[in-house]
Amino acid sequence: MFNLRSIDVNVDNQTAWVQTGATLGDVYYRIAEKSRNLGYPAGVCHTVGVGGLFSGGGHGFLTRKYGLASDNIIDARIVDVNGRILNRKSMGEDLFWAIRGAGAADKLNEDLFIRITIEPDSANRTINAVFQSMYLGGVDKLLQLMEQSFPELGLKKKDCIQMSWIESVLYFNGLPNDKGLEVLLERNQPKTFYKAKSDYVKEPISETVLEGIWKRFHNVEIPMMVLFPYGGKMKEISKYETPYPHREGNIYVIQYIVYWTTRDGATEKRINWIKELYSYMTPYVSKSPREAYVNYRDLDLGTNKNGHTNY
Ligand SMILES: Cc1cc2nc3c(=O)[nH]c(=O)nc-3n(C[C@H](O)[C@H](O)[C@H](O)COP(=O)(O)OP(=O)(O)OC[C@H]3O[C@@H](n4cnc5c(N)ncnc54)[C@H](O)[C@@H]3O)c2cc1C
């Protein structure tokens, strides 16, 4: 699908046709090329592909305000097994439903998104939690909101940067903002290995349980945990409206990740480490069933046809 990446943005209708081999960087770039006031609620990393992200849900910094990437799909053109090209009307509402998703701060104002990234600071044997936030409005209103909802973070005007949505895409990807938007069109991924697992959280997790996670974070190199808030638009959409079911009742989704760079004894150690952490979290996350995000592929949750395990 790599070469099928054309994107046609219609500013007047606020819609776009996007080919499935485009990356999110392509989508964000083409929108910004035509308008600095429009955006699209999809994933954070610009090198991720539209085909998989849109068909599995797709959450990002605009999700609390506008829902998932798949919630904002109003039509699609697909090829069926007989080679017919179908659109929403000719595929019917059942199939259109299926292609949109089968693949910690939830009560805040929906204009505010706060993602927490947690990593160990090994030198000091402490834990760093970074509150990456985006507010869809001006700084003064944000300061008032934070004073009401999160006074303990002590947010000051000097901590905030005002920017357009497309500049925020560069910012959250750690990309330079003086080299033009073309950096969004680059498709290189770092060559590292990682294993990730995910959980949905429905009840607040106590500090004692968090302490148990921090202890484990010091037993392995390069672990990370991302808490991705839900609520807002996500709880207004019924869990039956698309195949993506994780809606009302979820405070946030956790992604646990561990990285490594060489294929040797490191692999087994990392895999065992993340499995043990996942087992420790069992009582504190969604149950019966224990839910996971389909796009955070986790082969432990299914069986490979050939019985092999790939990471
Ligand atoms: C670095 C990184 C960051 C991420 N960040 C986010 C994030 O912020 N938010 C989020 O929601 N998810 C995120 N993800 C998860 C992401 O949603 C999934 O990895 C997704 O599957 C990526 O889709 P792809 O098209 O790039 O991958 P692919 O491996 O190409 O596709 C994934 C699956 O979709 C199928 N598929 C792709 N295109 C089509 C098509 N046209 N028709 C039918 N099937 C198709 C493929 O067969 C495959 O099974 C991230 C992943 C990575 C690696």
Tab-separated table of C-alpha atoms and ligand atoms in Angstrom:
chain	number	residue	atom	x	y	z
A	1	MET	CA	0.000	0.000	0.000
A	2	PHE	CA	3.143	2.111	0.397
A	3	ASN	CA	2.706	4.085	-2.857
A	4	LEU	CA	-1.019	4.718	-2.465
A	5	ARG	CA	-0.604	7.850	-0.428
A	6	SER	CA	-2.516	10.648	-2.183
A	7	ILE	CA	-4.597	12.958	-0.022
A	8	ASP	CA	-7.239	15.353	-1.281
A	9	VAL	CA	-8.324	17.925	1.310
A	10	ASN	CA	-11.547	19.883	0.777
A	11	VAL	CA	-11.341	22.906	3.066
A	12	ASP	CA	-14.885	24.130	2.318
A	13	ASN	CA	-16.507	20.838	3.331
A	14	GLN	CA	-13.883	20.136	6.034
A	15	THR	CA	-13.404	16.629	4.608
A	16	ALA	CA	-10.583	14.740	2.920
A	17	TRP	CA	-10.070	11.558	0.897
A	18	VAL	CA	-6.966	9.786	2.172
A	19	GLN	CA	-5.373	6.774	0.507
A	20	THR	CA	-4.536	3.934	2.820
A	21	GLY	CA	-0.739	3.942	2.327
A	22	ALA	CA	-0.407	7.485	3.684
A	23	THR	CA	1.259	8.036	7.032
A	24	LEU	CA	-0.246	10.300	9.682
A	25	GLY	CA	2.551	12.759	8.834
A	26	ASP	CA	1.273	12.836	5.235
A	27	VAL	CA	-2.280	13.522	6.455
A	28	TYR	CA	-1.285	16.254	8.896
A	29	TYR	CA	1.022	17.868	6.331
A	30	ARG	CA	-1.599	17.939	3.549
A	31	ILE	CA	-4.225	19.426	5.868
A	32	ALA	CA	-1.809	22.108	7.102
A	33	GLU	CA	-0.768	22.886	3.542
A	34	LYS	CA	-4.338	24.041	2.865
A	35	SER	CA	-5.478	25.332	6.252
A	36	ARG	CA	-3.878	26.189	9.577
A	37	ASN	CA	-7.258	26.003	11.329
A	38	LEU	CA	-8.240	22.462	10.452
A	39	GLY	CA	-6.844	19.234	11.878
A	40	TYR	CA	-7.687	15.537	12.232
A	41	PRO	CA	-7.956	13.464	15.404
A	42	ALA	CA	-5.601	10.522	14.822
A	43	GLY	CA	-2.406	9.127	16.411
A	44	VAL	CA	0.614	10.898	17.847
A	45	CYS	CA	3.613	9.478	15.926
A	46	HIS	CA	3.791	10.812	12.389
A	47	THR	CA	5.293	7.663	10.790
A	48	VAL	CA	2.330	5.396	11.682
A	49	GLY	CA	0.194	4.283	8.711
A	50	VAL	CA	-3.402	5.314	8.107
A	51	GLY	CA	-4.545	1.816	6.992
A	52	GLY	CA	-3.951	0.086	10.318
A	53	LEU	CA	-4.513	3.049	12.619
A	54	PHE	CA	-7.906	4.064	11.186
A	55	SER	CA	-9.191	0.488	10.993
A	56	GLY	CA	-8.294	-0.232	14.635
A	57	GLY	CA	-9.592	3.008	16.206
A	58	GLY	CA	-6.735	5.494	16.412
A	59	HIS	CA	-6.429	7.705	19.484
A	60	GLY	CA	-4.311	10.838	19.873
A	61	PHE	CA	-4.200	14.306	21.392
A	62	LEU	CA	-7.587	15.375	19.926
A	63	THR	CA	-9.463	12.240	21.026
A	64	ARG	CA	-11.128	13.677	24.128
A	65	LYS	CA	-12.577	16.525	22.091
A	66	TYR	CA	-13.387	14.796	18.797
A	67	GLY	CA	-13.266	11.012	19.373
A	68	LEU	CA	-11.133	8.447	17.545
A	69	ALA	CA	-9.781	8.670	13.998
A	70	SER	CA	-12.337	5.979	13.074
A	71	ASP	CA	-15.223	8.014	14.566
A	72	ASN	CA	-14.538	10.739	12.025
A	73	ILE	CA	-14.662	8.541	8.929
A	74	ILE	CA	-17.779	9.421	6.943
A	75	ASP	CA	-17.181	7.300	3.826
A	76	ALA	CA	-14.637	4.752	2.561
A	77	ARG	CA	-13.712	3.058	-0.686
A	78	ILE	CA	-12.644	-0.558	-0.337
A	79	VAL	CA	-11.932	-3.471	-2.687
A	80	ASP	CA	-13.799	-6.684	-1.801
A	81	VAL	CA	-12.657	-10.276	-2.511
A	82	ASN	CA	-14.364	-10.158	-5.921
A	83	GLY	CA	-12.414	-7.063	-6.929
A	84	ARG	CA	-15.424	-4.752	-6.678
A	85	ILE	CA	-14.774	-1.220	-5.469
A	86	LEU	CA	-17.372	-0.384	-2.838
A	87	ASN	CA	-18.219	2.848	-1.055
A	88	ARG	CA	-20.294	3.350	2.094
A	89	LYS	CA	-23.565	3.080	0.166
A	90	SER	CA	-22.691	-0.003	-1.860
A	91	MET	CA	-20.909	-1.857	0.982
A	92	GLY	CA	-23.862	-1.266	3.350
A	93	GLU	CA	-23.893	0.030	6.913
A	94	ASP	CA	-22.867	-3.304	8.510
A	95	LEU	CA	-19.547	-3.496	6.694
A	96	PHE	CA	-19.007	0.248	7.077
A	97	TRP	CA	-19.484	-0.277	10.833
A	98	ALA	CA	-16.941	-3.113	10.865
A	99	ILE	CA	-14.081	-1.341	9.100
A	100	ARG	CA	-14.000	1.410	11.736
A	101	GLY	CA	-12.324	-0.222	14.690
A	102	ALA	CA	-12.527	-4.043	14.369
A	103	GLY	CA	-9.129	-4.001	13.683
A	104	ALA	CA	-6.440	9.395	33.866
A	105	ALA	CA	-8.244	12.289	33.833
A	106	ASP	CA	-11.501	11.467	32.371
A	107	LYS	CA	-13.759	14.039	34.041
A	108	LEU	CA	-11.767	17.088	32.978
A	109	ASN	CA	-12.961	19.656	30.461
A	110	GLU	CA	-12.874	17.937	27.058
A	111	ASP	CA	-10.695	20.698	25.541
A	112	LEU	CA	-7.891	19.463	27.758
A	113	PHE	CA	-5.833	16.349	27.052
A	114	ILE	CA	-3.181	15.199	29.514
A	115	ARG	CA	-1.051	12.188	28.662
A	116	ILE	CA	1.331	10.916	31.317
A	117	THR	CA	4.583	9.260	30.261
A	118	ILE	CA	6.426	7.437	33.046
A	119	GLU	CA	10.086	6.399	32.932
A	120	PRO	CA	12.658	5.521	35.613
A	121	ASP	CA	15.449	7.918	36.485
A	122	SER	CA	17.981	5.171	37.179
A	123	ALA	CA	20.765	7.459	38.401
A	124	ASN	CA	18.581	8.720	41.255
A	125	ARG	CA	16.467	5.565	41.684
A	126	THR	CA	13.343	7.682	41.242
A	127	ILE	CA	10.545	7.825	38.684
A	128	ASN	CA	9.869	10.639	36.227
A	129	ALA	CA	6.287	11.359	35.202
A	130	VAL	CA	5.905	13.822	32.338
A	131	PHE	CA	2.440	15.385	31.937
A	132	GLN	CA	2.264	16.126	28.199
A	133	SER	CA	-0.792	18.282	27.705
A	134	MET	CA	-2.701	20.006	24.960
A	135	TYR	CA	-5.454	22.561	25.573
A	136	LEU	CA	-7.694	23.656	22.704
A	137	GLY	CA	-7.923	27.302	23.753
A	138	GLY	CA	-5.856	30.200	25.180
A	139	VAL	CA	-3.386	30.120	28.079
A	140	ASP	CA	-5.477	32.261	30.443
A	141	LYS	CA	-8.435	29.895	30.330
A	142	LEU	CA	-6.120	26.923	30.743
A	143	LEU	CA	-4.563	28.383	33.889
A	144	GLN	CA	-8.043	28.852	35.416
A	145	LEU	CA	-9.016	25.307	34.490
A	146	MET	CA	-5.842	23.801	35.923
A	147	GLU	CA	-6.246	25.789	39.134
A	148	GLN	CA	-9.703	24.209	39.559
A	149	SER	CA	-8.845	20.675	38.465
A	150	PHE	CA	-5.128	20.111	39.082
A	151	PRO	CA	-3.788	22.749	41.523
A	152	GLU	CA	-1.151	20.235	42.664
A	153	LEU	CA	0.647	20.553	39.303
A	154	GLY	CA	1.196	24.290	39.947
A	155	LEU	CA	0.994	25.239	36.257
A	156	LYS	CA	2.335	28.714	35.415
A	157	LYS	CA	2.012	30.817	32.252
A	158	LYS	CA	5.755	30.366	31.585
A	159	ASP	CA	5.238	26.575	31.346
A	160	CYS	CA	2.856	26.996	28.385
A	161	ILE	CA	3.533	27.486	24.688
A	162	GLN	CA	0.787	28.777	22.373
A	163	MET	CA	0.830	27.193	18.941
A	164	SER	CA	-1.387	26.019	16.130
A	165	TRP	CA	-2.532	22.397	15.972
A	166	ILE	CA	-0.037	21.504	13.219
A	167	GLU	CA	2.837	22.984	15.268
A	168	SER	CA	1.715	20.794	18.168
A	169	VAL	CA	2.070	17.727	15.913
A	170	LEU	CA	5.767	18.608	15.412
A	171	TYR	CA	6.184	19.373	19.093
A	172	PHE	CA	4.769	16.072	20.373
A	173	ASN	CA	6.874	14.134	17.841
A	174	GLY	CA	10.006	15.935	19.072
A	175	LEU	CA	10.569	17.371	15.577
A	176	PRO	CA	12.246	20.744	14.907
A	177	ASN	CA	9.832	23.594	14.135
A	178	ASP	CA	12.277	25.591	11.990
A	179	LYS	CA	12.741	23.085	9.153
A	180	GLY	CA	9.273	23.321	7.645
A	181	LEU	CA	6.444	20.815	7.785
A	182	GLU	CA	8.239	18.496	5.310
A	183	VAL	CA	9.756	16.615	8.286
A	184	LEU	CA	6.283	15.092	8.678
A	185	LEU	CA	6.684	13.328	5.352
A	186	GLU	CA	9.793	11.397	6.470
A	187	ARG	CA	9.131	7.689	7.074
A	188	ASN	CA	12.210	6.410	8.931
A	189	GLN	CA	11.601	4.498	12.141
A	190	PRO	CA	14.326	3.912	14.769
A	191	LYS	CA	15.782	0.385	14.617
A	192	THR	CA	14.949	-0.889	18.072
A	193	PHE	CA	12.979	-3.864	19.364
A	194	TYR	CA	10.111	-3.494	21.777
A	195	LYS	CA	7.357	-5.465	23.439
A	196	ALA	CA	4.174	-3.669	24.477
A	197	LYS	CA	0.978	-4.613	26.290
A	198	SER	CA	-2.116	-2.594	27.084
A	199	ASP	CA	-4.844	-2.339	29.720
A	200	TYR	CA	-7.981	-0.266	30.208
A	201	VAL	CA	-8.486	1.283	33.636
A	202	LYS	CA	-12.016	1.670	35.048
A	203	GLU	CA	-11.270	2.366	38.728
A	204	PRO	CA	-8.561	4.742	39.975
A	205	ILE	CA	-5.338	2.886	40.800
A	206	SER	CA	-4.081	3.453	44.355
A	207	GLU	CA	-0.697	4.906	45.219
A	208	THR	CA	0.341	1.624	46.865
A	209	VAL	CA	-0.231	-0.216	43.571
A	210	LEU	CA	1.735	2.477	41.704
A	211	GLU	CA	4.615	1.991	44.164
A	212	GLY	CA	4.661	-1.691	43.112
A	213	ILE	CA	5.037	-0.623	39.468
A	214	TRP	CA	7.860	1.823	40.259
A	215	LYS	CA	9.779	-0.939	42.078
A	216	ARG	CA	9.563	-3.125	38.949
A	217	PHE	CA	10.690	-0.214	36.732
A	218	HIS	CA	14.135	-0.388	38.357
A	219	ASN	CA	14.586	-4.085	37.438
A	220	VAL	CA	14.974	-3.644	33.678
A	221	GLU	CA	16.543	-1.204	31.211
A	222	ILE	CA	14.356	1.184	29.189
A	223	PRO	CA	10.840	0.465	30.426
A	224	MET	CA	8.089	2.998	29.841
A	225	MET	CA	4.413	3.389	30.615
A	226	VAL	CA	1.993	5.778	28.927
A	227	LEU	CA	-1.378	6.706	30.460
A	228	PHE	CA	-3.710	7.920	27.756
A	229	PRO	CA	-6.882	9.667	29.048
A	230	TYR	CA	-10.414	8.951	27.805
A	231	GLY	CA	-13.730	10.592	28.761
A	232	GLY	CA	-15.156	13.575	26.826
A	233	LYS	CA	-16.334	12.594	23.337
A	234	MET	CA	-15.168	9.026	24.003
A	235	LYS	CA	-17.949	8.422	26.520
A	236	GLU	CA	-20.640	10.073	24.399
A	237	ILE	CA	-20.269	7.535	21.576
A	238	SER	CA	-22.047	4.236	22.273
A	239	LYS	CA	-19.789	1.160	22.373
A	240	TYR	CA	-21.985	-0.402	19.670
A	241	GLU	CA	-21.667	2.467	17.186
A	242	THR	CA	-18.385	1.136	15.769
A	243	PRO	CA	-16.367	-2.021	16.569
A	244	TYR	CA	-14.160	0.002	18.927
A	245	PRO	CA	-15.834	-0.834	22.265
A	246	HIS	CA	-13.704	0.942	24.893
A	247	ARG	CA	-15.921	3.978	25.518
A	248	GLU	CA	-17.884	4.997	28.636
A	249	GLY	CA	-16.490	3.697	31.905
A	250	ASN	CA	-12.836	3.867	30.886
A	251	ILE	CA	-10.756	6.432	32.737
A	252	TYR	CA	-7.634	5.795	30.704
A	253	VAL	CA	-5.729	3.233	28.683
A	254	ILE	CA	-2.249	2.124	29.749
A	255	GLN	CA	0.474	1.076	27.342
A	256	TYR	CA	3.404	-0.757	28.972
A	257	ILE	CA	6.527	-0.867	26.805
A	258	VAL	CA	10.039	-2.202	27.143
A	259	TYR	CA	12.734	-1.509	24.530
A	260	TRP	CA	16.023	-3.186	23.618
A	261	THR	CA	18.536	-2.940	20.798
A	262	THR	CA	20.173	-6.345	20.317
A	263	ARG	CA	18.682	-9.798	19.757
A	264	ASP	CA	20.391	-11.856	22.459
A	265	GLY	CA	19.631	-12.776	26.069
A	266	ALA	CA	18.099	-9.307	26.360
A	267	THR	CA	14.957	-10.412	24.569
A	268	GLU	CA	13.856	-13.123	26.986
A	269	LYS	CA	14.607	-10.987	30.018
A	270	ARG	CA	12.461	-8.098	28.665
A	271	ILE	CA	9.565	-10.352	27.657
A	272	ASN	CA	9.518	-12.032	31.083
A	273	TRP	CA	9.710	-8.660	32.767
A	274	ILE	CA	6.680	-7.220	30.967
A	275	LYS	CA	4.654	-10.416	31.476
A	276	GLU	CA	5.307	-10.252	35.212
A	277	LEU	CA	4.259	-6.564	35.325
A	278	TYR	CA	1.074	-7.419	33.383
A	279	SER	CA	0.300	-10.216	35.819
A	280	TYR	CA	0.847	-7.847	38.795
A	281	MET	CA	-1.675	-5.393	37.272
A	282	THR	CA	-4.469	-7.995	36.866
A	283	PRO	CA	-6.606	-6.997	39.886
A	284	TYR	CA	-6.457	-3.265	39.103
A	285	VAL	CA	-7.558	-3.092	35.456
A	286	SER	CA	-10.553	-4.169	33.324
A	287	LYS	CA	-11.789	-7.727	33.951
A	288	SER	CA	-14.081	-10.338	32.373
A	289	PRO	CA	-12.853	-9.715	29.792
A	290	ARG	CA	-9.500	-8.051	30.402
A	291	GLU	CA	-9.587	-5.540	27.558
A	292	ALA	CA	-6.690	-4.519	25.290
A	293	TYR	CA	-6.332	-2.094	22.375
A	294	VAL	CA	-6.328	-4.090	19.129
A	295	ASN	CA	-3.756	-1.749	17.580
A	296	TYR	CA	-1.235	-2.308	20.363
A	297	ARG	CA	-0.534	-5.763	18.938
A	298	ASP	CA	0.052	-8.268	21.739
A	299	LEU	CA	0.729	-11.788	20.532
A	300	ASP	CA	0.381	-13.152	24.086
A	301	LEU	CA	-3.373	-12.594	23.737
A	302	GLY	CA	-3.757	-14.942	20.768
A	303	THR	CA	-2.157	-18.065	19.378
A	304	ASN	CA	-0.109	-18.071	16.210
A	305	LYS	CA	-1.261	-20.629	13.640
A	306	ASN	CA	2.206	-22.212	13.468
A	307	GLY	CA	2.645	-22.193	17.231
A	308	HIS	CA	5.684	-19.881	17.086
A	309	THR	CA	5.970	-16.807	19.190
A	310	ASN	CA	7.131	-13.598	17.533
A	311	TYR	CA	7.855	-10.398	19.381
B	1	LIG	C1	5.652	4.199	16.862
B	1	LIG	C2	4.184	3.881	17.007
B	1	LIG	C3	3.329	4.844	17.536
B	1	LIG	C4	1.958	4.590	17.640
B	1	LIG	N1	1.136	5.549	18.132
B	1	LIG	C5	-0.205	5.327	18.168
B	1	LIG	C6	-1.100	6.367	18.602
B	1	LIG	O1	-0.695	7.469	18.948
B	1	LIG	N2	-2.428	6.093	18.598
B	1	LIG	C7	-2.934	4.879	18.202
B	1	LIG	O2	-4.167	4.722	18.205
B	1	LIG	N3	-2.122	3.868	17.816
B	1	LIG	C8	-0.772	4.073	17.784
B	1	LIG	N4	0.063	3.062	17.386
B	1	LIG	C9	-0.518	1.755	17.031
B	1	LIG	C10	-1.009	1.778	15.585
B	1	LIG	O3	-2.387	2.194	15.565
B	1	LIG	C11	-0.928	0.356	14.982
B	1	LIG	O4	0.409	-0.088	15.010
B	1	LIG	C12	-1.480	0.305	13.572
B	1	LIG	O5	-1.764	-1.036	13.258
B	1	LIG	C13	-0.530	0.909	12.548
B	1	LIG	O6	-1.058	0.765	11.242
B	1	LIG	P1	-0.085	0.684	9.948
B	1	LIG	O7	-0.990	0.842	8.752
B	1	LIG	O8	1.056	1.617	10.118
B	1	LIG	O9	0.528	-0.766	10.090
B	1	LIG	P2	0.416	-2.047	9.174
B	1	LIG	O10	1.257	-3.087	9.873
B	1	LIG	O11	0.718	-1.703	7.758
B	1	LIG	O12	-1.103	-2.420	9.267
B	1	LIG	C14	-1.669	-2.874	10.493
B	1	LIG	C15	-2.776	-3.860	10.166
B	1	LIG	O13	-3.797	-3.246	9.373
B	1	LIG	C16	-3.939	-3.940	8.146
B	1	LIG	N5	-4.130	-2.948	7.089
B	1	LIG	C17	-3.353	-1.854	6.845
B	1	LIG	N6	-3.840	-1.198	5.770
B	1	LIG	C18	-4.935	-1.877	5.366
B	1	LIG	C19	-5.875	-1.721	4.322
B	1	LIG	N7	-5.774	-0.709	3.480
B	1	LIG	N8	-6.872	-2.620	4.181
B	1	LIG	C20	-6.966	-3.654	5.025
B	1	LIG	N9	-6.113	-3.882	6.043
B	1	LIG	C21	-5.116	-2.998	6.210
B	1	LIG	C22	-2.662	-4.726	7.936
B	1	LIG	O14	-2.866	-5.897	7.185
B	1	LIG	C23	-2.250	-5.060	9.369
B	1	LIG	O15	-2.890	-6.219	9.835
B	1	LIG	C24	1.437	3.312	17.256
B	1	LIG	C25	2.323	2.351	16.736
B	1	LIG	C26	3.672	2.634	16.598
B	1	LIG	C27	4.588	1.579	16.033
